[in-house]
GROMACS .gro file of C-alpha atoms in nm:
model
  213
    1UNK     CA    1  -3.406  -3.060   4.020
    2UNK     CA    2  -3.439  -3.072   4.397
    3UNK     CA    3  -3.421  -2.731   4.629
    4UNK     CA    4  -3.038  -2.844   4.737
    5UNK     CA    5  -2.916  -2.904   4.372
    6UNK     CA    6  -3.062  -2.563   4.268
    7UNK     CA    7  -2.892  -2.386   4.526
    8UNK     CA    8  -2.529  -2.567   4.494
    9UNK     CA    9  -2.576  -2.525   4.110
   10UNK     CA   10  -2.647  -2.155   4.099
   11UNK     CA   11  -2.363  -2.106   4.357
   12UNK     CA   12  -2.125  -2.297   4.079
   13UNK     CA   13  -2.253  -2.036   3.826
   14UNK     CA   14  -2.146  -1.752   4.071
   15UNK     CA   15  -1.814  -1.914   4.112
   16UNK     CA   16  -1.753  -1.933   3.775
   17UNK     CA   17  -1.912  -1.632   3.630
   18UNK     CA   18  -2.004  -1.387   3.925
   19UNK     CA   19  -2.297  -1.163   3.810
   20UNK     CA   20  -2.562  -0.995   3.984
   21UNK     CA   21  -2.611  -0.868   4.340
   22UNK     CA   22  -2.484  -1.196   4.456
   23UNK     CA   23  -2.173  -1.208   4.222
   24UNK     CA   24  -2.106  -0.821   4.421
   25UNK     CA   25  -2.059  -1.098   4.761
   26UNK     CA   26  -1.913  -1.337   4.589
   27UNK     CA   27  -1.612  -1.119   4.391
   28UNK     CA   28  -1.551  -1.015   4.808
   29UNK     CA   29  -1.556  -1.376   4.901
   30UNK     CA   30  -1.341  -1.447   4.588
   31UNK     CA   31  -1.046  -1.191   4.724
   32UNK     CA   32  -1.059  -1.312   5.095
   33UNK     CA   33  -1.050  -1.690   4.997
   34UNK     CA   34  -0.781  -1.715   4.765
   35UNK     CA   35  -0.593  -1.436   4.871
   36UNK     CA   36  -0.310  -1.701   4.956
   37UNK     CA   37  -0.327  -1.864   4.642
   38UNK     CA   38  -0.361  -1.547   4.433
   39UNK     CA   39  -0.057  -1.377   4.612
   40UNK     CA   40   0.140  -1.693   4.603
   41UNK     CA   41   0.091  -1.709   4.193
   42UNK     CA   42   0.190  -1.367   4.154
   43UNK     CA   43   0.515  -1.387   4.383
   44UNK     CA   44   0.589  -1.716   4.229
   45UNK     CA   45   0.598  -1.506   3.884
   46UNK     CA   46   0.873  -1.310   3.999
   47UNK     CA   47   0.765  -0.978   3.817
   48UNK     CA   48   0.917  -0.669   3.854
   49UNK     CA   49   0.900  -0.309   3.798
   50UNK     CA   50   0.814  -0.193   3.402
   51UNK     CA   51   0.688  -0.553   3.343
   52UNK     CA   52   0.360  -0.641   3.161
   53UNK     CA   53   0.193  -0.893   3.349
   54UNK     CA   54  -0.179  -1.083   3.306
   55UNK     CA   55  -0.423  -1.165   3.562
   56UNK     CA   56  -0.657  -1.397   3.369
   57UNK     CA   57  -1.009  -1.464   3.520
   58UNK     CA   58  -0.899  -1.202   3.808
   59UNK     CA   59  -1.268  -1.219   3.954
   60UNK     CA   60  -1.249  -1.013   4.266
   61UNK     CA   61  -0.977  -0.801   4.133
   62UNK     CA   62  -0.671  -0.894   4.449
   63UNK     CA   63  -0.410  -0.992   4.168
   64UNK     CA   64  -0.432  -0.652   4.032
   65UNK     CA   65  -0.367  -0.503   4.312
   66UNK     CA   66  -0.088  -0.705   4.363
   67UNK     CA   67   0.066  -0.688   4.051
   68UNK     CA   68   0.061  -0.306   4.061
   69UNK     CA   69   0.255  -0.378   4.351
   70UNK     CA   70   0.487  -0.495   4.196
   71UNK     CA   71   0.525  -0.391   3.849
   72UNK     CA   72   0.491  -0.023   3.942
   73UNK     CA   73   0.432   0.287   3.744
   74UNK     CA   74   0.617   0.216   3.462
   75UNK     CA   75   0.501  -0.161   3.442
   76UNK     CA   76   0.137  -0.296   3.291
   77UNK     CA   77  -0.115  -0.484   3.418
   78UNK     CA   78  -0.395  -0.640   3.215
   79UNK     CA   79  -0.730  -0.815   3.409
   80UNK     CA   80  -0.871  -1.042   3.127
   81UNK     CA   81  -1.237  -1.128   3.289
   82UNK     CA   82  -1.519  -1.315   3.101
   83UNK     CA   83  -1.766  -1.216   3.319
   84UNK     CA   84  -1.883  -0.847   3.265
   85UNK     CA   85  -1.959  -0.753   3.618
   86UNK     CA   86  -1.637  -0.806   3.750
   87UNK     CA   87  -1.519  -0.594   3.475
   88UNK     CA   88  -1.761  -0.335   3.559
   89UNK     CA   89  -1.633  -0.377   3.928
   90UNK     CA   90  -1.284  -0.329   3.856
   91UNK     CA   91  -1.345  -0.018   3.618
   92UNK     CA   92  -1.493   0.169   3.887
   93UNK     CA   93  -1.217   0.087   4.147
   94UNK     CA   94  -0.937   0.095   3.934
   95UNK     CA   95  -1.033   0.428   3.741
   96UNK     CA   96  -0.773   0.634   3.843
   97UNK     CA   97  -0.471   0.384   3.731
   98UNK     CA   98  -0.695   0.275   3.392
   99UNK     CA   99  -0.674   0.649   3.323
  100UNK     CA  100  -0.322   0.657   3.415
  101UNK     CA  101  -0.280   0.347   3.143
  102UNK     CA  102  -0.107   0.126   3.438
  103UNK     CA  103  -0.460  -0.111   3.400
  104UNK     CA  104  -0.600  -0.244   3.143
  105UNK     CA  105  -0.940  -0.435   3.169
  106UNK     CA  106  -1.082  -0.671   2.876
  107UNK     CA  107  -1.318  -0.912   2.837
  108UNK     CA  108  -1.189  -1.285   2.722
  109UNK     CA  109  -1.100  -1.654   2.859
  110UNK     CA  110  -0.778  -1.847   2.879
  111UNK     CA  111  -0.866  -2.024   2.559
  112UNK     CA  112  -0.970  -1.686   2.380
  113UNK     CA  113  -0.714  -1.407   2.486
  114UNK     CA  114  -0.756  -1.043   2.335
  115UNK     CA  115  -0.371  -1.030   2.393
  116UNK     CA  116  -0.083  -0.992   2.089
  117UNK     CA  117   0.169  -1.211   2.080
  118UNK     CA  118   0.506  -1.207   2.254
  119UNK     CA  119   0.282  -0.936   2.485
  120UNK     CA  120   0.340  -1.026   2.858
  121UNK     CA  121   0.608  -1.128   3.088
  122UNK     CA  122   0.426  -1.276   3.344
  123UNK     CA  123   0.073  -1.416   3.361
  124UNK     CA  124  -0.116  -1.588   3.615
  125UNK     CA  125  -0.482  -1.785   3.666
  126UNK     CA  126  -0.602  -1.890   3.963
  127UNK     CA  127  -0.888  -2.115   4.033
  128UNK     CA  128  -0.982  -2.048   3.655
  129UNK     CA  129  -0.938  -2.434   3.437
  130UNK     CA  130  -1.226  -2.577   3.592
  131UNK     CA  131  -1.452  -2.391   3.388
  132UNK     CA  132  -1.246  -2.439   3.077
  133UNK     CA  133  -1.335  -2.691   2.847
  134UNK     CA  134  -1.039  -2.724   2.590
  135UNK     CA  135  -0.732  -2.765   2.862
  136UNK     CA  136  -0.492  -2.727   2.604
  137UNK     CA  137  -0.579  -2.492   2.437
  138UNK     CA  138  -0.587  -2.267   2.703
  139UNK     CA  139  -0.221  -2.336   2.785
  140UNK     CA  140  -0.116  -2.303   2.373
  141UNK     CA  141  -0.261  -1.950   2.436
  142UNK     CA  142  -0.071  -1.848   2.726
  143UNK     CA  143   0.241  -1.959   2.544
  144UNK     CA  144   0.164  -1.748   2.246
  145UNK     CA  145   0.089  -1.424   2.446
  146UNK     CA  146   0.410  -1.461   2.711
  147UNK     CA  147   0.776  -1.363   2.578
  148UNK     CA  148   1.029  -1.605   2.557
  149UNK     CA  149   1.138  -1.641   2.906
  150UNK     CA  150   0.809  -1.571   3.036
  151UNK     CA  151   0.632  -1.726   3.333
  152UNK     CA  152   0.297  -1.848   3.365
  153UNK     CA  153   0.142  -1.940   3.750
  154UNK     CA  154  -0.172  -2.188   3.676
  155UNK     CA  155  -0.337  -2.203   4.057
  156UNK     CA  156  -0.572  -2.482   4.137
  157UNK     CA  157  -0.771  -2.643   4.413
  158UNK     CA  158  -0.584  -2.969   4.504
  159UNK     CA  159  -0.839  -3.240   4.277
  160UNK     CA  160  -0.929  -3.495   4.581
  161UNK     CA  161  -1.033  -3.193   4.820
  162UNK     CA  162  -1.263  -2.991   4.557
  163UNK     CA  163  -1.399  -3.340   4.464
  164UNK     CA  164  -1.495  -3.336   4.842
  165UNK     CA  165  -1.699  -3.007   4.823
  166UNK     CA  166  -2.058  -3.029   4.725
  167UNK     CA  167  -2.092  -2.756   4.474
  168UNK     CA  168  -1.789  -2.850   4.229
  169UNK     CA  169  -2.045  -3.144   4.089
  170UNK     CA  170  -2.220  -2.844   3.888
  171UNK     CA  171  -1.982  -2.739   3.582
  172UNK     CA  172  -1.650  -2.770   3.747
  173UNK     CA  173  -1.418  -2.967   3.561
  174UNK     CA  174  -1.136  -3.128   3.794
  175UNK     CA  175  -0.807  -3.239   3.661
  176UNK     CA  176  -0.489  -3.438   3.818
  177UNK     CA  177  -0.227  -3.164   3.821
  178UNK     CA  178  -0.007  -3.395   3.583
  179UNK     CA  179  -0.214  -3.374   3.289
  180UNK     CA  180  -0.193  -2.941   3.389
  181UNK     CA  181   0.181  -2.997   3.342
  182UNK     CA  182   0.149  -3.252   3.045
  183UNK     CA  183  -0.044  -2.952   2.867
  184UNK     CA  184   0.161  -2.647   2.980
  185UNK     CA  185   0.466  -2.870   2.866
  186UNK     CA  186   0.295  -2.948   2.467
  187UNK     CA  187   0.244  -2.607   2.504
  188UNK     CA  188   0.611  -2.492   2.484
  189UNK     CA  189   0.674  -2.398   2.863
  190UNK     CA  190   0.964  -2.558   3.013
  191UNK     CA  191   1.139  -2.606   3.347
  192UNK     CA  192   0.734  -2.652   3.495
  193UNK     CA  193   0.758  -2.682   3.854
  194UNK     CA  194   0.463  -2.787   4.105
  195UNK     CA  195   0.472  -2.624   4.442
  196UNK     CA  196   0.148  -2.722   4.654
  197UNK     CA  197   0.010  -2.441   4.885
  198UNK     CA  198  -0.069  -2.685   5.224
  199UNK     CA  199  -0.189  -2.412   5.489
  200UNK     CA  200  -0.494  -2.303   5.354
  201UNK     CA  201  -0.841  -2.448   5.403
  202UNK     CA  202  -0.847  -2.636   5.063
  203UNK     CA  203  -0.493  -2.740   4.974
  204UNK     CA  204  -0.381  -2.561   4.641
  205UNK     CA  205  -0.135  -2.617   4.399
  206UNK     CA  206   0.069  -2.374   4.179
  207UNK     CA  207   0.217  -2.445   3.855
  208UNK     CA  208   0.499  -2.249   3.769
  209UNK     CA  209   0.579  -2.214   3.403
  210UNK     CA  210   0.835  -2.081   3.177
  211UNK     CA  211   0.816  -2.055   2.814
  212UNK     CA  212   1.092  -2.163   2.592
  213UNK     CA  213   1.354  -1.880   2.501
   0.00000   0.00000   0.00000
């Protein structure tokens, strides 16, 4: 493997498991580039004070922040995070509210989910499914761990511009966004909606999600 393929190909490992000195960068890169994306899924969740909400693969830790925002005091916010230095990140800078029980921090992956059932009211994953192997069964567990009624916010990179950038050849799995709905839908989830996200520097989508009930 050439210099150039190394290099884009250790960057796709960052992206999808930041680790390291470099994943320290990267998690900071992570919060400033899909800060629109990441504040757009949680709006579009609609959560609101006392709620349990999910930020699944929450990387540089933003959607915490915003969903304690928004859920409050009273509410619950849970970072699920396969890679072990962003958990180790968060911990430290979320120590006083994981003490006060408003955070809680565990390792697992949209097709794994150390959640219970019927847990959350609102969960959200942003610029996660490319890394996940077994589509559906990543949306069959967000429909067991949401409430009826509960939303779901699936962010990705629109398909045709991350085909575009160099890196996503290494590991990234792209998908149309209709076979994201198809699966949220076998899933359970209902009334899916698409809204695309146009004024960023790679156009994102966000499918919005609610399960049956």
């Amino acid at each position: 493997m050439g210099l150039r393929r190394r290099v884009l190909a250790i960057v796709a490992g960052q992206l999808g498991r930041p680790h390291g000195l470099v994943g320290r960068g990267v998690a900071v890169l992570l919060n400033r580039g899909n800060r629109q994306a990441v504040a757009g899924a949680v709006d579009a969740t609609a959560a609101t004070a006392g709620n349990t909400v999910a930020d699944i693969g929450f990387g540089g830790g933003l959607g915490l922040d915003l969903f304690l925002g928004r859920v409050g005091s009273q509410g619950t916010v849970y970072g699920v995070e396969v890679a072990e230095d962003m958990l180790t990140r968060a911990r430290a800078r979320l120590a006083t509210q994981i003490a006060a029980g408003q955070v809680r921090l565990v390792n697992g992956s949209l097709t794994a989910l150390p959640l219970d059932d019927n847990s959350l009211d609102a969960a959200i994953s942003v610029n996660t499914l490319y890394f996940v192997a077994d589509l559906q069964a990543a949306c069959t567990e967000l429909a067991r761990v949401l409430r009826p009624g509960g939303r779901a916010v699936l962010g990705i990179g629109d398909p045709d511009a991350m085909a575009r950038l160099p890196f996503t050849a290494y590991g990234f799995t792209l998908r149309p966004v209709a076979d994201v709905v198809a699966a949220l839908k076998k899933a359970g989830f209902e009334d899916v909606e698409q809204r695309r996200l146009a004024d960023v520097a790679i156009p994102h989508h966000l499918i919005v999600a609610r399960i049956a009930g």
